[in-house]
Structure formats: C-alpha cells, structure tokens
Amino acid sequence: MSTAAPPVSGEAPELEKKLEAVKLETEKTEAPQPANDASGSSKGSSVAASLREKPAGVLKTPIVDPVETSIPGTPTELTPEQEEKYAALLEIVKSWKEIPSTKGKEGPIIFGFDIEARPCLYLNPGRQNTEPSPRQVQHLVFMVERVVNLMVPGQETLALLINFKSSKSRSNTAPGLGQGKEVLNILQTHYPERLGRALIINIPWVVTAFFKLITPFIDPLTRQKLKFNDDMRQHVPPQQLWNEFHGDLEFEYDHEVYWPTLMKLCEEKHKEQHERWVKGGKHYGESENYIKGGSAPSVGSKPPLASQNSQTRGGAPPGLRYPSNGKTIYHRPLNRSRTQELSQASFAYLFGEMVSYAQKRVTGIQDLEKRLNVQGHPIGLKLLDMLLYREPPRTQTRPLNIIALLQFITTVLWRHLFSRPADALEKSSNPETPEEYMISDNEPVVNQYISVPKEMNQLNCAAFVAGIVEGVCDGAGFPARVTAHSVGKGEEGELWPGKTVFLVKFQPEVVEREAYLAKN
C-alpha cells in the first residue's frame, strides 16, 4: 500500500530555505499560553507560524489547522461495561514507570482536515514506486502516528483518502491479500476506533474484487465507515482537498521541502504535548484531550471510575445500579447496538424464568401460550419502528401490502432476532382461507432450552415469537392473529424434530383491502 508520491525534481523555493533555518528550540521567551488553548502554543511556535504564512503558487508543505467550519463530532458515550474496563485498564497503565521506545520508518505524506476536523491521510497506490514489503506496512504505521500528532483537541479519529487511479508506471493498484489482512489486523488491533471515515475513489474491478475478498476480515463497525466513490467535496472542505482527489488545493510533492517540514511540525506538536503531560503529573494513560490542550481535566486530577463505583456500591442502598455518567440504555442512539449480540446462555436463562413466571398464573396450555403471546406483542410493536428507522433511507417505508410485510418479517425481523432469515414462507393452498400464511422455523431458539413434561407435550413456547410477529402486523396496519404450531413429527420429525410453523391469519378487512388495491 502506498503512502507517498514520487519526488518531484526542481529547486526548492524560498520557503524551504526559510524552514531549514528554523530551530525547534527558540531562544525567544514567549508569554505562557493557557493549558486549555488548543492552538495557542502552536500559533506562537516557529514552525506552525511559518506554515500559516501561505506562499504564492502551488502548496508544498503540510496544512496546520482545519478550516473554521470544521467542528469535531460529539464523542461516543461509554457503556457501563466499557467504563469499568477503562477504569481497570487506566489503573494498570498509571502504575507504569516507563514505556519502551520505538522508532518508525520515515516517509512523505499529505495532511489536511475534513469537515469534522479529522486529519486526512492520503494514499495514492498508482504512484507507488516500490515493491510490496514489510517496510511499506511499517511506513503506514509511522504515518498513522504522525496523524495522531496533528489531531486537534476533541477529535481522536482520522480520515483516510485513497485514490486507486492507475498510472503509467503501475496499472494494478490493488494491494496483495496478505498485505491487506496484515494492515487491517494492525489497525483494528492496535488503533481501534482511530478510523473516522475512509473515502475511496476510482475503484477498478481488480480492487473491487480485492475488497470483496477482504470484507469478511473487516469489523462490521469499520465497514460502515467506508465510502466508495462518494463526492469528496462533501466530506473535506475543497480548499483543503488535494486536486487529484477532486479538490481545489494545488499540491506538488517535493520531498526536500515537505518531509523536513512535516517532521519539524510533528516534533513541535509532540514537545507541546509532552510538556502538558509533565504538567499533569506524568500519568501513563493520560487523557488525549488534555494533552492536546482541550478542556478535559488530567486523569490525575479526578478519582478513577472504579473507586467512584465502589463508593457508590458501598454507600448507596441496594437496587438498580446506574452508570457513573448518569446515562442508561435509553440515552444511547438507536443505531449504536445494531451489531451487538446477546449471550445465548443469558437469553436462555431469562426466557426460562419468564416461562416459569407465566406458568404459575395459568390453568392450562392454551392459557400459557396466550400469556407468552401477550408478552411478545408489545415487543413487536416497538421492533417495527426501530427496524424501519435502521433501514436505509431509500427503503425506510412501512410495508404497503401483505407480501411486503411478510418478507420484512421473515428477513429483517428474523435476522435481528435470530441472526438468520426464516426457513420458509408459504400461502395457504386452501381457496377458502386466502387470509392464512405460514412462516416456518426449523429450530426456534426459544424452544432449545425449554424442558417440556410429557403431560404438556402440546406446549410450544414459540408462542412468544408469535406474539412478536403479531405485534409487527398490528403496528404496520395489518391486524392479524398469529399462533405457533409444532409440526416436527412424522417424516419431517427425523430431520427437524423441533420445527415450528407460525400461522398468520389476517383479519377480513385486510384481505378486502388487499383485493381492492390489486384491482386498482
């Protein structure tokens, strides 16, 4: 993979001579800047101040600041479990006395900022002039570290811009599968949540095939951040977007000018951040926002979350425990947990307790199944709204006919509940019952861990799922009666002994409306 453009021949301009004469250790005494001033020390420093003086003609140096309209997004709130893990990890890291020093491989790169003040890391595989090797991966890691150096307070992610346009010297711009897996493993393992957005353009069929091969190895959350052939100008201000990526910024790479300037700027930023780290008490695991001059306090100036939670548990009466930030599951965005899964053991335990609770308050099997159905009905009503909200905008509409509704149930709803679609969807072949449809599930997960006594062998706890389906139908404006029936006997019983059919019987007015719409 490439992170560099080939050097351009020619003499360095006057700006190069000016920057070479600059020293990081300035002899001038400057007035101290407030700790929470994100750009105060940079604006008073020599390298950053020189780079802010825009030269005439083509740009050959890094960009120091994002445009004024670029604002970092709101940080994602941690879950209670993440807070506890963070507190425990922070205590371990703060106890460290030293960290091994490592040095990365040096190489050129281009910086700018997107609309959310993320530093932009440009990759141009078509201009790569070296063969694939571990040095390229080392170079990319070094560039990611430099991007972290240039992040503004409140922004902890980067924007990755890749142009797969081929060149005369390189027609195949797709990296090898082995190298791609290695880079993904490094970024996902050692730089989790650092990628804020990846913009990829000019994708040839070879690269498309490469992404299809490597997609299974990409984290689901990371896949959502990939944008293919989008309008770059909608994500990066045109005045800071390289013209080779459809921007207005004319940039010419000159290694003799760009690389020393970048190293001096990053070293200067690192020195400022190190001074804040020392001022905060030299805590390993220090807040990145604090180190970069943001408004967050140092981790040494506040008690760790673990001690706060222990004090709360010791001094507060027993009961429901709230997170330390006061936010519960109801404060989270609806899309946040779309890829998270529930422990099957936890579900089996909770569902078993729910069945036992319902069994103590009924007189027969039919009453028990009806009670399970009633418990699932409100879940279906709420799931309908949530799943439609999560659908892409072009398909974010409620089903308008019976077939569309049943397809939504057997695919979207079933995948959300059981991570797979339903096994079959059929319509009643009896002309006298056109309102009946059947959804088949060969192995309902709700029945796998329920022990049914012989005297209750007709019980099917999938009545709970039938209640969910009924709630979805009612919420969509297709009132129906849904029941669960065990059919895993006879010939099919040898293969699927627990097979269940959900009989969906729509109300007469639904069938009449469907027939009227079909005529018109």
Coordinates of C-alpha atoms in Angstrom, one line a residue:
M1 CA 0.0 0.0 0.0
S2 CA 1.2 3.5 -0.8
T3 CA 1.5 6.5 1.4
A4 CA 3.8 8.6 -0.7
A5 CA 4.0 10.4 -4.0
P6 CA 7.3 10.2 -6.0
P7 CA 9.7 13.2 -5.5
V8 CA 9.4 16.0 -8.0
S9 CA 12.6 17.4 -9.4
G10 CA 13.4 21.1 -9.2
E11 CA 14.9 23.6 -6.9
A12 CA 13.3 24.3 -3.5
P13 CA 11.6 27.7 -3.2
E14 CA 12.4 30.4 -0.7
L15 CA 10.1 28.8 1.8
E16 CA 12.3 25.8 2.0
K17 CA 15.3 27.9 2.9
K18 CA 13.3 29.7 5.5
L19 CA 12.1 26.5 7.1
E20 CA 15.6 24.9 7.2
A21 CA 16.8 27.9 9.2
V22 CA 14.1 27.4 11.8
K23 CA 15.0 25.7 15.1
L24 CA 12.6 24.0 17.5
E25 CA 14.4 25.4 20.5
T26 CA 13.6 29.0 20.0
E27 CA 15.7 31.4 22.1
K28 CA 12.9 33.9 22.4
T29 CA 10.9 34.0 25.6
E30 CA 7.2 33.8 24.9
A31 CA 4.3 34.5 27.2
P32 CA 2.8 31.3 28.6
Q33 CA -0.4 30.0 27.0
P34 CA -3.4 28.7 28.8
A35 CA -3.5 24.9 29.2
N36 CA -6.9 24.7 27.5
D37 CA -5.9 26.7 24.5
A38 CA -5.8 24.2 21.7
S39 CA -3.9 26.4 19.2
G40 CA -2.2 29.0 21.4
S41 CA 1.1 27.3 21.7
S42 CA 1.1 26.2 18.0
K43 CA 0.3 29.7 16.8
G44 CA 3.2 31.2 18.9
S45 CA 5.6 28.5 17.7
S46 CA 8.1 28.9 14.9
V47 CA 7.2 26.0 12.6
A48 CA 3.4 26.3 12.8
A49 CA 3.6 30.1 12.5
S50 CA 5.7 29.8 9.4
L51 CA 3.4 27.3 7.8
R52 CA 0.4 29.6 8.3
E53 CA 2.0 32.1 6.0
K54 CA 0.6 30.8 2.8
P55 CA 3.1 31.1 -0.1
A56 CA 2.0 32.0 -3.6
G57 CA 1.7 29.3 -6.1
V58 CA 1.5 25.5 -5.6
L59 CA 1.5 24.3 -2.0
K60 CA 4.4 22.0 -1.0
T61 CA 4.0 21.9 2.8
P62 CA 1.6 20.4 5.3
I63 CA -1.6 22.1 6.5
V64 CA -1.5 23.2 10.2
D65 CA -5.1 24.0 11.0
P66 CA -8.6 22.9 9.8
V67 CA -11.0 25.4 8.4
E68 CA -13.1 27.3 10.8
T69 CA -16.3 25.4 9.8
S70 CA -14.7 22.0 10.7
I71 CA -16.0 21.0 14.1
P72 CA -15.2 17.7 15.8
G73 CA -18.2 15.4 16.4
T74 CA -19.7 14.6 19.8
P75 CA -17.7 11.8 21.5
T76 CA -19.4 8.5 21.9
E77 CA -20.5 7.7 25.4
L78 CA -19.0 4.6 27.1
T79 CA -21.3 1.8 28.2
P80 CA -21.2 0.8 31.9
E81 CA -19.1 -2.2 31.0
Q82 CA -16.7 -0.2 28.9
E83 CA -16.3 2.3 31.8
E84 CA -15.4 -0.4 34.2
K85 CA -12.9 -1.9 31.7
Y86 CA -11.4 1.6 31.1
A87 CA -11.1 2.3 34.8
A88 CA -9.3 -1.0 35.4
L89 CA -7.0 -0.5 32.5
L90 CA -6.3 3.1 33.5
E91 CA -5.2 2.0 36.9
I92 CA -2.8 -0.5 35.4
V93 CA -1.3 1.9 32.9
K94 CA -0.9 4.7 35.5
S95 CA 1.3 2.3 37.5
W96 CA 3.8 2.0 34.7
K97 CA 7.2 3.7 35.2
E98 CA 8.5 3.6 31.6
I99 CA 7.4 2.6 28.1
P100 CA 9.7 1.0 25.6
S101 CA 10.8 3.5 22.9
T102 CA 10.3 2.6 19.3
K103 CA 11.2 4.4 16.1
G104 CA 9.1 4.2 12.9
K105 CA 10.1 4.4 9.3
E106 CA 10.1 7.9 7.8
G107 CA 8.3 8.8 4.6
P108 CA 6.3 11.6 3.0
I109 CA 2.6 12.1 3.5
I110 CA 0.0 14.8 2.9
F111 CA -2.2 16.3 5.6
G112 CA -5.4 18.3 5.6
F113 CA -8.6 18.2 7.6
D114 CA -12.1 17.0 6.8
I115 CA -15.4 18.7 7.8
E116 CA -15.2 17.2 11.3
A117 CA -11.6 18.4 11.8
R118 CA -10.1 14.9 11.2
P119 CA -6.6 14.9 9.8
C120 CA -6.6 13.5 6.3
L121 CA -4.2 10.7 5.4
Y122 CA -3.8 10.4 1.6
L123 CA -2.8 7.1 -0.1
N124 CA -2.0 7.0 -3.9
P125 CA -1.3 3.4 -4.8
G126 CA -0.9 4.4 -8.5
R127 CA 2.2 6.5 -7.7
Q128 CA 3.8 3.8 -5.6
N129 CA 7.3 3.1 -6.9
T130 CA 8.4 0.2 -4.6
E131 CA 7.5 -3.4 -4.4
P132 CA 5.3 -4.7 -1.6
S133 CA 7.3 -5.4 1.6
P134 CA 7.1 -5.1 5.4
R135 CA 8.7 -1.7 5.1
Q136 CA 5.5 -0.3 3.4
V137 CA 3.4 -1.6 6.4
Q138 CA 5.9 0.0 8.8
H139 CA 5.8 3.2 6.9
L140 CA 1.9 3.3 7.1
V141 CA 2.0 2.7 10.8
F142 CA 4.5 5.6 11.2
M143 CA 2.2 7.8 9.2
V144 CA -0.8 6.9 11.4
E145 CA 1.3 8.0 14.4
R146 CA 2.1 11.3 12.7
V147 CA -1.6 11.8 12.0
V148 CA -2.3 11.3 15.7
N149 CA 0.3 14.0 16.5
L150 CA -1.7 16.5 14.3
M151 CA -5.2 15.8 15.7
V152 CA -6.9 18.8 17.3
P153 CA -8.5 18.6 20.8
G154 CA -11.8 16.8 20.8
Q155 CA -11.0 14.8 17.7
E156 CA -9.4 11.3 18.1
T157 CA -10.1 9.8 14.6
L158 CA -8.6 10.3 11.2
A159 CA -9.9 10.5 7.6
L160 CA -8.3 8.0 5.1
L161 CA -8.5 9.1 1.5
I162 CA -7.5 6.5 -1.2
N163 CA -7.3 7.1 -4.9
F164 CA -6.9 3.8 -6.8
K165 CA -6.4 5.6 -10.2
S166 CA -3.8 3.7 -12.2
S167 CA -0.7 5.4 -13.7
K168 CA 1.8 4.7 -16.5
S169 CA 4.2 3.0 -14.1
R170 CA 1.5 1.0 -12.2
S171 CA -1.7 -0.4 -13.7
N172 CA -2.6 -2.8 -10.9
T173 CA -3.2 -0.6 -7.8
A174 CA -4.7 -3.3 -5.6
P175 CA -2.6 -4.4 -2.7
G176 CA -2.0 -8.1 -2.1
L177 CA -4.5 -10.0 0.1
G178 CA -1.8 -11.0 2.6
Q179 CA -0.6 -7.4 3.0
G180 CA -4.2 -6.1 3.2
K181 CA -5.0 -8.6 6.0
E182 CA -1.8 -7.6 7.9
V183 CA -2.7 -3.9 7.7
L184 CA -6.3 -4.5 8.8
N185 CA -5.1 -6.6 11.7
I186 CA -2.6 -3.9 12.8
L187 CA -5.2 -1.0 12.5
Q188 CA -8.0 -2.9 14.2
T189 CA -5.9 -4.4 17.0
H190 CA -3.5 -1.5 17.8
Y191 CA -5.5 1.5 16.6
P192 CA -9.2 0.7 17.4
E193 CA -11.7 3.4 16.7
R194 CA -9.0 5.6 15.1
L195 CA -10.6 5.5 11.7
G196 CA -13.4 8.0 11.5
R197 CA -14.0 7.9 7.7
A198 CA -12.5 6.2 4.7
L199 CA -13.1 7.8 1.3
I200 CA -12.2 5.6 -1.7
I201 CA -12.4 6.6 -5.3
N202 CA -11.5 5.4 -8.8
I203 CA -12.0 1.7 -7.9
P204 CA -11.2 -0.6 -10.8
W205 CA -12.6 -4.1 -11.0
V206 CA -9.5 -5.6 -9.6
V207 CA -9.7 -3.5 -6.4
T208 CA -13.4 -4.2 -6.2
A209 CA -12.6 -7.9 -6.2
F210 CA -9.9 -7.3 -3.6
F211 CA -12.4 -5.6 -1.3
K212 CA -14.9 -8.4 -1.7
L213 CA -12.2 -10.9 -0.6
I214 CA -11.1 -8.9 2.4
T215 CA -14.5 -7.7 3.6
P216 CA -15.0 -10.8 5.8
F217 CA -11.9 -9.7 7.8
I218 CA -13.2 -6.1 8.3
D219 CA -15.0 -5.3 11.6
P220 CA -18.7 -4.5 11.0
L221 CA -18.4 -1.1 12.5
T222 CA -15.4 -0.4 10.3
R223 CA -17.4 -1.4 7.2
Q224 CA -19.9 1.3 8.0
K225 CA -17.2 4.0 7.7
L226 CA -16.1 3.0 4.2
K227 CA -17.4 5.3 1.4
F228 CA -16.9 4.2 -2.2
N229 CA -16.8 6.8 -5.0
D230 CA -18.6 9.4 -2.9
D231 CA -18.2 13.1 -3.6
M232 CA -15.0 14.0 -1.7
R233 CA -16.0 17.7 -1.5
Q234 CA -19.0 16.7 0.7
H235 CA -16.6 15.3 3.3
V236 CA -13.5 17.5 3.0
P237 CA -13.5 21.3 2.5
P238 CA -12.5 21.9 -1.1
Q239 CA -9.8 24.5 -0.1
Q240 CA -8.0 21.7 1.9
L241 CA -8.7 18.8 -0.5
W242 CA -6.0 17.8 -3.0
N243 CA -7.0 18.5 -6.6
E244 CA -6.1 14.9 -7.5
F245 CA -9.0 14.0 -5.2
H246 CA -11.4 16.5 -6.9
G247 CA -10.5 19.4 -4.6
D248 CA -9.2 22.9 -5.1
L249 CA -5.9 22.6 -3.3
E250 CA -3.0 22.5 -5.8
F251 CA -0.3 20.4 -4.1
E252 CA 3.1 19.4 -5.5
Y253 CA 5.1 16.9 -3.6
D254 CA 8.7 17.9 -3.1
H255 CA 10.4 15.6 -0.7
E256 CA 13.2 18.0 0.2
V257 CA 10.6 20.6 1.3
Y258 CA 7.7 18.6 2.6
W259 CA 9.3 15.9 4.6
P260 CA 11.6 18.1 6.9
T261 CA 8.7 20.5 7.4
L262 CA 6.4 17.7 8.5
M263 CA 8.9 16.2 10.9
K264 CA 9.6 19.6 12.5
L265 CA 5.9 20.3 12.8
C266 CA 5.2 16.9 14.4
E267 CA 8.2 17.2 16.7
E268 CA 7.0 20.6 17.8
K269 CA 3.4 19.3 18.5
H270 CA 4.9 16.3 20.4
K271 CA 7.0 18.7 22.5
E272 CA 4.0 20.7 23.4
Q273 CA 2.0 17.6 24.3
H274 CA 4.9 16.3 26.4
E275 CA 5.0 19.5 28.4
R276 CA 1.3 19.2 29.2
W277 CA 1.9 15.5 30.1
V278 CA 4.6 16.5 32.5
K279 CA 2.5 19.3 34.0
G280 CA -0.4 16.9 34.6
G281 CA 1.8 14.6 36.7
K282 CA 3.4 12.2 34.1
H283 CA 0.5 9.8 34.1
Y284 CA 0.5 7.0 31.6
G285 CA -2.9 6.7 30.1
E286 CA -3.4 10.5 30.3
S287 CA -6.4 12.0 28.6
E288 CA -5.7 12.7 25.0
N289 CA -8.0 15.7 25.1
Y290 CA -6.0 17.2 28.0
I291 CA -2.6 16.5 26.4
K292 CA -3.6 18.3 23.2
G293 CA -4.9 21.4 25.1
G294 CA -8.6 20.6 25.3
S295 CA -10.9 21.3 28.2
A296 CA -10.8 17.8 29.7
P297 CA -9.0 17.6 33.1
S298 CA -6.0 15.4 33.7
V299 CA -6.6 11.8 34.9
G300 CA -4.5 12.7 37.9
S301 CA -6.9 15.4 39.0
K302 CA -10.0 13.2 39.3
P303 CA -10.6 9.9 41.1
P304 CA -10.8 6.8 38.9
L305 CA -14.1 5.4 37.9
A306 CA -13.5 2.2 39.7
S307 CA -13.2 3.9 43.1
Q308 CA -16.3 6.0 42.3
N309 CA -18.3 2.9 41.6
S310 CA -17.1 1.1 44.7
Q311 CA -18.0 4.1 46.8
T312 CA -21.5 4.2 45.3
R313 CA -22.0 0.5 45.9
G314 CA -20.8 0.9 49.5
G315 CA -22.8 4.0 50.4
A316 CA -25.9 3.6 48.3
P317 CA -28.8 1.3 49.1
P318 CA -29.0 -1.9 47.1
G319 CA -31.0 -1.7 43.9
L320 CA -30.6 -0.8 40.2
R321 CA -27.0 0.4 39.6
Y322 CA -26.7 3.4 37.2
P323 CA -23.5 4.3 35.2
S324 CA -21.3 6.9 36.7
N325 CA -22.2 9.3 33.9
G326 CA -25.9 9.0 34.8
K327 CA -26.9 7.7 31.4
T328 CA -28.7 4.5 30.8
I329 CA -29.5 2.4 27.8
Y330 CA -32.4 4.8 27.0
H331 CA -29.8 7.6 26.3
R332 CA -28.0 5.6 23.6
P333 CA -28.6 6.2 19.9
L334 CA -30.8 3.5 18.3
N335 CA -28.1 2.6 15.8
R336 CA -25.4 2.1 18.4
S337 CA -26.1 -1.6 19.3
R338 CA -27.3 -2.8 15.9
T339 CA -24.3 -5.1 15.5
Q340 CA -24.1 -6.3 19.1
E341 CA -25.2 -9.8 20.1
L342 CA -26.8 -11.1 23.3
S343 CA -25.3 -14.1 25.1
Q344 CA -27.4 -17.2 24.3
A345 CA -26.9 -18.5 27.8
S346 CA -28.2 -15.2 29.2
F347 CA -31.2 -15.3 26.9
A348 CA -32.0 -19.0 27.8
Y349 CA -31.9 -18.2 31.5
L350 CA -34.1 -15.1 31.2
F351 CA -36.6 -16.7 28.9
G352 CA -36.8 -19.8 31.1
E353 CA -37.6 -17.6 34.1
M354 CA -40.3 -15.8 32.1
V355 CA -41.9 -19.1 31.1
S356 CA -41.8 -20.2 34.7
Y357 CA -43.4 -17.0 35.9
A358 CA -46.2 -17.3 33.3
Q359 CA -46.8 -20.9 34.2
K360 CA -47.7 -20.2 37.8
R361 CA -50.5 -17.9 36.8
V362 CA -52.4 -20.0 34.2
T363 CA -54.7 -23.0 34.3
G364 CA -53.8 -24.8 31.0
I365 CA -51.5 -25.0 28.0
Q366 CA -53.7 -22.6 25.9
D367 CA -53.6 -20.0 28.7
L368 CA -49.8 -20.3 29.0
E369 CA -49.3 -19.8 25.2
K370 CA -51.7 -16.9 25.2
R371 CA -49.8 -15.3 28.1
L372 CA -46.5 -15.7 26.2
N373 CA -48.2 -14.3 23.1
V374 CA -49.3 -11.2 25.1
Q375 CA -45.8 -10.7 26.4
G376 CA -44.3 -10.7 22.9
H377 CA -46.9 -8.4 21.4
P378 CA -45.5 -5.0 22.7
I379 CA -42.0 -6.1 21.7
G380 CA -43.2 -6.5 18.1
L381 CA -44.8 -3.0 18.1
K382 CA -41.5 -1.4 19.2
L383 CA -39.3 -3.5 17.0
L384 CA -41.2 -2.4 13.9
D385 CA -40.4 1.2 14.5
M386 CA -36.8 0.6 15.4
L387 CA -36.0 -1.7 12.4
L388 CA -37.7 0.7 10.0
Y389 CA -35.6 3.5 11.5
R390 CA -32.4 1.5 10.9
E391 CA -33.3 0.7 7.2
P392 CA -31.5 2.8 4.5
P393 CA -33.4 6.0 3.6
R394 CA -34.5 4.6 0.2
T395 CA -36.2 1.6 1.8
Q396 CA -37.3 3.3 5.0
T397 CA -41.0 2.9 4.4
R398 CA -43.6 0.8 6.1
P399 CA -44.8 -2.3 4.1
L400 CA -47.9 -1.4 2.0
N401 CA -49.1 -4.9 1.2
I402 CA -49.2 -8.4 2.8
I403 CA -46.3 -9.9 0.8
A404 CA -44.0 -6.9 1.6
L405 CA -44.9 -7.2 5.3
L406 CA -44.3 -10.9 5.5
Q407 CA -41.0 -10.6 3.6
F408 CA -39.9 -7.9 6.1
I409 CA -40.8 -10.2 8.9
T410 CA -39.0 -13.3 7.5
T411 CA -35.9 -11.4 6.6
V412 CA -35.2 -8.2 8.6
L413 CA -37.1 -9.1 11.8
W414 CA -35.8 -12.7 11.8
R415 CA -32.2 -11.7 11.2
H416 CA -32.5 -9.1 14.0
L417 CA -33.9 -11.7 16.5
F418 CA -32.1 -14.9 15.4
S419 CA -29.2 -13.8 13.1
R420 CA -30.7 -15.7 10.2
P421 CA -33.8 -15.5 8.0
A422 CA -36.9 -17.7 8.5
D423 CA -36.7 -21.1 6.7
A424 CA -39.9 -20.8 4.6
L425 CA -42.9 -18.5 3.8
E426 CA -46.0 -20.1 2.3
K427 CA -49.5 -19.1 1.5
S428 CA -52.4 -21.4 2.3
S429 CA -53.4 -23.6 -0.7
N430 CA -57.0 -23.8 0.5
P431 CA -59.1 -21.3 -1.6
E432 CA -61.4 -21.0 1.4
T433 CA -58.7 -19.5 3.6
P434 CA -56.9 -16.8 1.5
E435 CA -56.1 -14.9 4.6
E436 CA -53.7 -17.5 6.0
Y437 CA -50.0 -17.6 5.6
M438 CA -47.3 -19.8 7.2
I439 CA -43.8 -18.9 8.4
S440 CA -41.6 -21.9 9.1
D441 CA -38.7 -22.1 11.5
N442 CA -36.9 -25.4 11.7
E443 CA -35.1 -24.7 15.0
P444 CA -36.7 -22.0 17.1
V445 CA -34.1 -20.8 19.6
V446 CA -36.8 -20.2 22.2
N447 CA -37.5 -23.9 22.4
Q448 CA -34.0 -25.2 22.5
Y449 CA -33.5 -24.9 26.3
I450 CA -37.1 -25.4 27.5
S451 CA -37.8 -28.8 29.0
V452 CA -41.5 -29.7 28.4
P453 CA -43.0 -32.5 30.5
K454 CA -44.9 -35.3 28.8
E455 CA -48.3 -34.1 30.1
M456 CA -47.7 -30.8 28.4
N457 CA -46.2 -32.1 25.1
Q458 CA -48.5 -29.8 23.1
L459 CA -46.9 -26.7 24.6
N460 CA -44.9 -24.6 22.1
C461 CA -43.1 -21.7 23.8
A462 CA -42.5 -20.1 20.4
A463 CA -45.9 -18.5 21.1
F464 CA -43.7 -15.7 22.5
V465 CA -42.3 -15.2 19.0
A466 CA -45.8 -15.5 17.5
G467 CA -46.7 -12.5 19.8
I468 CA -43.8 -10.5 18.4
V469 CA -44.9 -11.2 14.8
E470 CA -48.5 -10.3 15.7
G471 CA -47.3 -7.0 17.2
V472 CA -45.4 -6.2 14.0
C473 CA -48.5 -6.9 11.9
D474 CA -50.7 -4.8 14.1
G475 CA -48.2 -2.0 14.2
A476 CA -47.9 -2.0 10.4
G477 CA -51.7 -1.7 10.0
F478 CA -52.3 -5.3 9.1
P479 CA -54.2 -6.7 12.1
A480 CA -53.8 -10.5 12.4
R481 CA -53.9 -13.4 14.7
V482 CA -50.6 -15.4 14.9
T483 CA -50.2 -18.8 16.6
A484 CA -47.3 -21.2 16.9
H485 CA -47.7 -24.9 16.0
S486 CA -45.3 -27.8 16.4
V487 CA -45.0 -29.9 13.2
G488 CA -41.8 -31.7 13.9
K489 CA -43.3 -35.1 13.7
G490 CA -43.8 -37.8 11.1
E491 CA -41.4 -37.6 8.1
E492 CA -40.1 -34.1 8.9
G493 CA -39.5 -35.0 12.5
E494 CA -36.5 -37.1 11.7
L495 CA -34.6 -34.1 10.3
W496 CA -36.2 -31.2 12.2
P497 CA -37.9 -32.5 15.4
G498 CA -38.5 -29.0 16.7
K499 CA -39.9 -27.5 13.6
T500 CA -42.5 -24.8 14.2
V501 CA -44.9 -23.2 11.8
F502 CA -46.3 -19.7 12.7
L503 CA -49.8 -19.4 11.3
V504 CA -50.6 -15.8 10.4
K505 CA -54.3 -15.2 9.9
F506 CA -55.2 -11.7 8.8
Q507 CA -58.4 -10.0 9.6
P508 CA -61.1 -9.9 6.9
E509 CA -60.8 -6.2 6.3
V510 CA -57.1 -6.7 5.5
V511 CA -57.9 -9.2 2.8
E512 CA -60.6 -6.9 1.4
R513 CA -58.2 -4.0 1.2
E514 CA -55.6 -6.2 -0.5
A515 CA -58.1 -7.3 -3.1
Y516 CA -59.3 -3.7 -3.7
L517 CA -55.7 -2.5 -4.2
A518 CA -55.0 -5.4 -6.6
K519 CA -57.9 -4.4 -8.8
N520 CA -56.8 -0.8 -9.0

